[in-house]
């Protein structure tokens, strides 16, 4: 089986990570090893915050509906 030299593949994967780290501060934007950790952590935050955003909007909607219903002499708990 012939030997595989990974130059092109490695450069492509490094470039993908460094492009994702554009706009980060310090070595996080241009050193692969540091940028890779930063991008992975950012991905974890993205995953978590997609769920948190739904929670926050739900709380906001409940607060708004409650405030609007109180103006009409009702309570949110009485409506549902």
JSON list of C-alpha atoms in Angstrom, two decimals:
[
{"chain": "A", "resi": 1, "resn": "UNK", "atom": "CA", "xyz": [0.00, 0.00, 0.00]},
{"chain": "A", "resi": 2, "resn": "UNK", "atom": "CA", "xyz": [1.49, 3.35, -0.99]},
{"chain": "A", "resi": 3, "resn": "UNK", "atom": "CA", "xyz": [2.39, 5.98, 1.55]},
{"chain": "A", "resi": 4, "resn": "UNK", "atom": "CA", "xyz": [-0.04, 8.88, 1.82]},
{"chain": "A", "resi": 5, "resn": "UNK", "atom": "CA", "xyz": [1.39, 12.35, 2.25]},
{"chain": "A", "resi": 6, "resn": "UNK", "atom": "CA", "xyz": [-1.16, 14.56, 3.99]},
{"chain": "A", "resi": 7, "resn": "UNK", "atom": "CA", "xyz": [0.16, 17.99, 2.99]},
{"chain": "A", "resi": 8, "resn": "UNK", "atom": "CA", "xyz": [-2.86, 19.09, 0.97]},
{"chain": "A", "resi": 9, "resn": "UNK", "atom": "CA", "xyz": [-5.42, 17.57, 3.36]},
{"chain": "A", "resi": 10, "resn": "UNK", "atom": "CA", "xyz": [-3.73, 18.97, 6.47]},
{"chain": "A", "resi": 11, "resn": "UNK", "atom": "CA", "xyz": [-3.49, 22.45, 4.94]},
{"chain": "A", "resi": 12, "resn": "UNK", "atom": "CA", "xyz": [-7.17, 22.35, 3.98]},
{"chain": "A", "resi": 13, "resn": "UNK", "atom": "CA", "xyz": [-8.29, 21.30, 7.47]},
{"chain": "A", "resi": 14, "resn": "UNK", "atom": "CA", "xyz": [-6.03, 23.90, 9.12]},
{"chain": "A", "resi": 15, "resn": "UNK", "atom": "CA", "xyz": [-7.33, 26.58, 6.76]},
{"chain": "A", "resi": 16, "resn": "UNK", "atom": "CA", "xyz": [-10.92, 25.67, 7.60]},
{"chain": "A", "resi": 17, "resn": "UNK", "atom": "CA", "xyz": [-10.25, 26.12, 11.33]},
{"chain": "A", "resi": 18, "resn": "UNK", "atom": "CA", "xyz": [-8.29, 29.35, 10.86]},
{"chain": "A", "resi": 19, "resn": "UNK", "atom": "CA", "xyz": [-11.05, 30.80, 8.66]},
{"chain": "A", "resi": 20, "resn": "UNK", "atom": "CA", "xyz": [-13.58, 29.97, 11.40]},
{"chain": "A", "resi": 21, "resn": "UNK", "atom": "CA", "xyz": [-11.33, 31.77, 13.92]},
{"chain": "A", "resi": 22, "resn": "UNK", "atom": "CA", "xyz": [-11.31, 35.04, 11.93]},
{"chain": "A", "resi": 23, "resn": "UNK", "atom": "CA", "xyz": [-11.85, 38.02, 14.20]},
{"chain": "A", "resi": 24, "resn": "UNK", "atom": "CA", "xyz": [-10.60, 36.31, 17.36]},
{"chain": "A", "resi": 25, "resn": "UNK", "atom": "CA", "xyz": [-7.97, 38.10, 19.48]},
{"chain": "A", "resi": 26, "resn": "UNK", "atom": "CA", "xyz": [-4.26, 37.31, 19.73]},
{"chain": "A", "resi": 27, "resn": "UNK", "atom": "CA", "xyz": [-2.94, 33.85, 18.88]},
{"chain": "A", "resi": 28, "resn": "UNK", "atom": "CA", "xyz": [-6.48, 32.48, 18.80]},
{"chain": "A", "resi": 29, "resn": "UNK", "atom": "CA", "xyz": [-6.77, 33.74, 15.20]},
{"chain": "A", "resi": 30, "resn": "UNK", "atom": "CA", "xyz": [-3.50, 32.63, 13.62]},
{"chain": "A", "resi": 31, "resn": "UNK", "atom": "CA", "xyz": [-1.98, 29.70, 15.54]},
{"chain": "A", "resi": 32, "resn": "UNK", "atom": "CA", "xyz": [-3.70, 26.46, 14.58]},
{"chain": "A", "resi": 33, "resn": "UNK", "atom": "CA", "xyz": [-3.40, 24.68, 17.92]},
{"chain": "A", "resi": 34, "resn": "UNK", "atom": "CA", "xyz": [-4.84, 27.62, 19.89]},
{"chain": "A", "resi": 35, "resn": "UNK", "atom": "CA", "xyz": [-7.40, 28.48, 17.20]},
{"chain": "A", "resi": 36, "resn": "UNK", "atom": "CA", "xyz": [-8.64, 24.88, 17.11]},
{"chain": "A", "resi": 37, "resn": "UNK", "atom": "CA", "xyz": [-9.46, 24.95, 20.83]},
{"chain": "A", "resi": 38, "resn": "UNK", "atom": "CA", "xyz": [-11.11, 28.36, 20.48]},
{"chain": "A", "resi": 39, "resn": "UNK", "atom": "CA", "xyz": [-13.28, 27.21, 17.56]},
{"chain": "A", "resi": 40, "resn": "UNK", "atom": "CA", "xyz": [-14.30, 24.02, 19.39]},
{"chain": "A", "resi": 41, "resn": "UNK", "atom": "CA", "xyz": [-15.27, 26.02, 22.48]},
{"chain": "A", "resi": 42, "resn": "UNK", "atom": "CA", "xyz": [-17.20, 28.48, 20.32]},
{"chain": "A", "resi": 43, "resn": "UNK", "atom": "CA", "xyz": [-19.09, 25.54, 18.83]},
{"chain": "A", "resi": 44, "resn": "UNK", "atom": "CA", "xyz": [-20.05, 24.35, 22.31]},
{"chain": "A", "resi": 45, "resn": "UNK", "atom": "CA", "xyz": [-21.32, 27.83, 23.17]},
{"chain": "A", "resi": 46, "resn": "UNK", "atom": "CA", "xyz": [-23.31, 27.93, 19.91]},
{"chain": "A", "resi": 47, "resn": "UNK", "atom": "CA", "xyz": [-24.95, 24.59, 20.63]},
{"chain": "A", "resi": 48, "resn": "UNK", "atom": "CA", "xyz": [-25.83, 25.59, 24.21]},
{"chain": "A", "resi": 49, "resn": "UNK", "atom": "CA", "xyz": [-27.06, 29.07, 23.31]},
{"chain": "A", "resi": 50, "resn": "UNK", "atom": "CA", "xyz": [-29.37, 27.89, 20.53]},
{"chain": "A", "resi": 51, "resn": "UNK", "atom": "CA", "xyz": [-31.34, 26.19, 23.29]},
{"chain": "A", "resi": 52, "resn": "UNK", "atom": "CA", "xyz": [-31.01, 29.07, 25.75]},
{"chain": "A", "resi": 53, "resn": "UNK", "atom": "CA", "xyz": [-32.34, 31.51, 23.15]},
{"chain": "A", "resi": 54, "resn": "UNK", "atom": "CA", "xyz": [-35.60, 29.53, 22.98]},
{"chain": "A", "resi": 55, "resn": "UNK", "atom": "CA", "xyz": [-35.90, 29.67, 26.78]},
{"chain": "A", "resi": 56, "resn": "UNK", "atom": "CA", "xyz": [-35.22, 33.41, 26.88]},
{"chain": "A", "resi": 57, "resn": "UNK", "atom": "CA", "xyz": [-37.79, 34.18, 24.18]},
{"chain": "A", "resi": 58, "resn": "UNK", "atom": "CA", "xyz": [-40.37, 32.03, 25.94]},
{"chain": "A", "resi": 59, "resn": "UNK", "atom": "CA", "xyz": [-39.79, 33.98, 29.19]},
{"chain": "A", "resi": 60, "resn": "UNK", "atom": "CA", "xyz": [-40.03, 37.27, 27.27]},
{"chain": "A", "resi": 61, "resn": "UNK", "atom": "CA", "xyz": [-43.29, 36.26, 25.59]},
{"chain": "A", "resi": 62, "resn": "UNK", "atom": "CA", "xyz": [-44.81, 35.17, 28.90]},
{"chain": "A", "resi": 63, "resn": "UNK", "atom": "CA", "xyz": [-43.82, 38.49, 30.51]},
{"chain": "A", "resi": 64, "resn": "UNK", "atom": "CA", "xyz": [-45.31, 40.47, 27.61]},
{"chain": "A", "resi": 65, "resn": "UNK", "atom": "CA", "xyz": [-48.55, 38.47, 27.53]},
{"chain": "A", "resi": 66, "resn": "UNK", "atom": "CA", "xyz": [-48.87, 38.80, 31.31]},
{"chain": "A", "resi": 67, "resn": "UNK", "atom": "CA", "xyz": [-48.33, 42.59, 31.15]},
{"chain": "A", "resi": 68, "resn": "UNK", "atom": "CA", "xyz": [-50.87, 42.97, 28.32]},
{"chain": "A", "resi": 69, "resn": "UNK", "atom": "CA", "xyz": [-53.46, 40.81, 30.06]},
{"chain": "A", "resi": 70, "resn": "UNK", "atom": "CA", "xyz": [-53.08, 42.77, 33.33]},
{"chain": "A", "resi": 71, "resn": "UNK", "atom": "CA", "xyz": [-53.96, 45.95, 31.42]},
{"chain": "A", "resi": 72, "resn": "UNK", "atom": "CA", "xyz": [-57.29, 44.29, 30.62]},
{"chain": "A", "resi": 73, "resn": "UNK", "atom": "CA", "xyz": [-57.88, 43.21, 34.22]},
{"chain": "A", "resi": 74, "resn": "UNK", "atom": "CA", "xyz": [-56.87, 39.57, 33.69]},
{"chain": "A", "resi": 75, "resn": "UNK", "atom": "CA", "xyz": [-54.00, 37.46, 34.96]},
{"chain": "A", "resi": 76, "resn": "UNK", "atom": "CA", "xyz": [-51.98, 35.15, 32.78]},
{"chain": "A", "resi": 77, "resn": "UNK", "atom": "CA", "xyz": [-52.59, 32.21, 35.10]},
{"chain": "A", "resi": 78, "resn": "UNK", "atom": "CA", "xyz": [-56.34, 32.84, 34.90]},
{"chain": "A", "resi": 79, "resn": "UNK", "atom": "CA", "xyz": [-56.22, 32.85, 31.07]},
{"chain": "A", "resi": 80, "resn": "UNK", "atom": "CA", "xyz": [-54.48, 29.52, 30.62]}
]
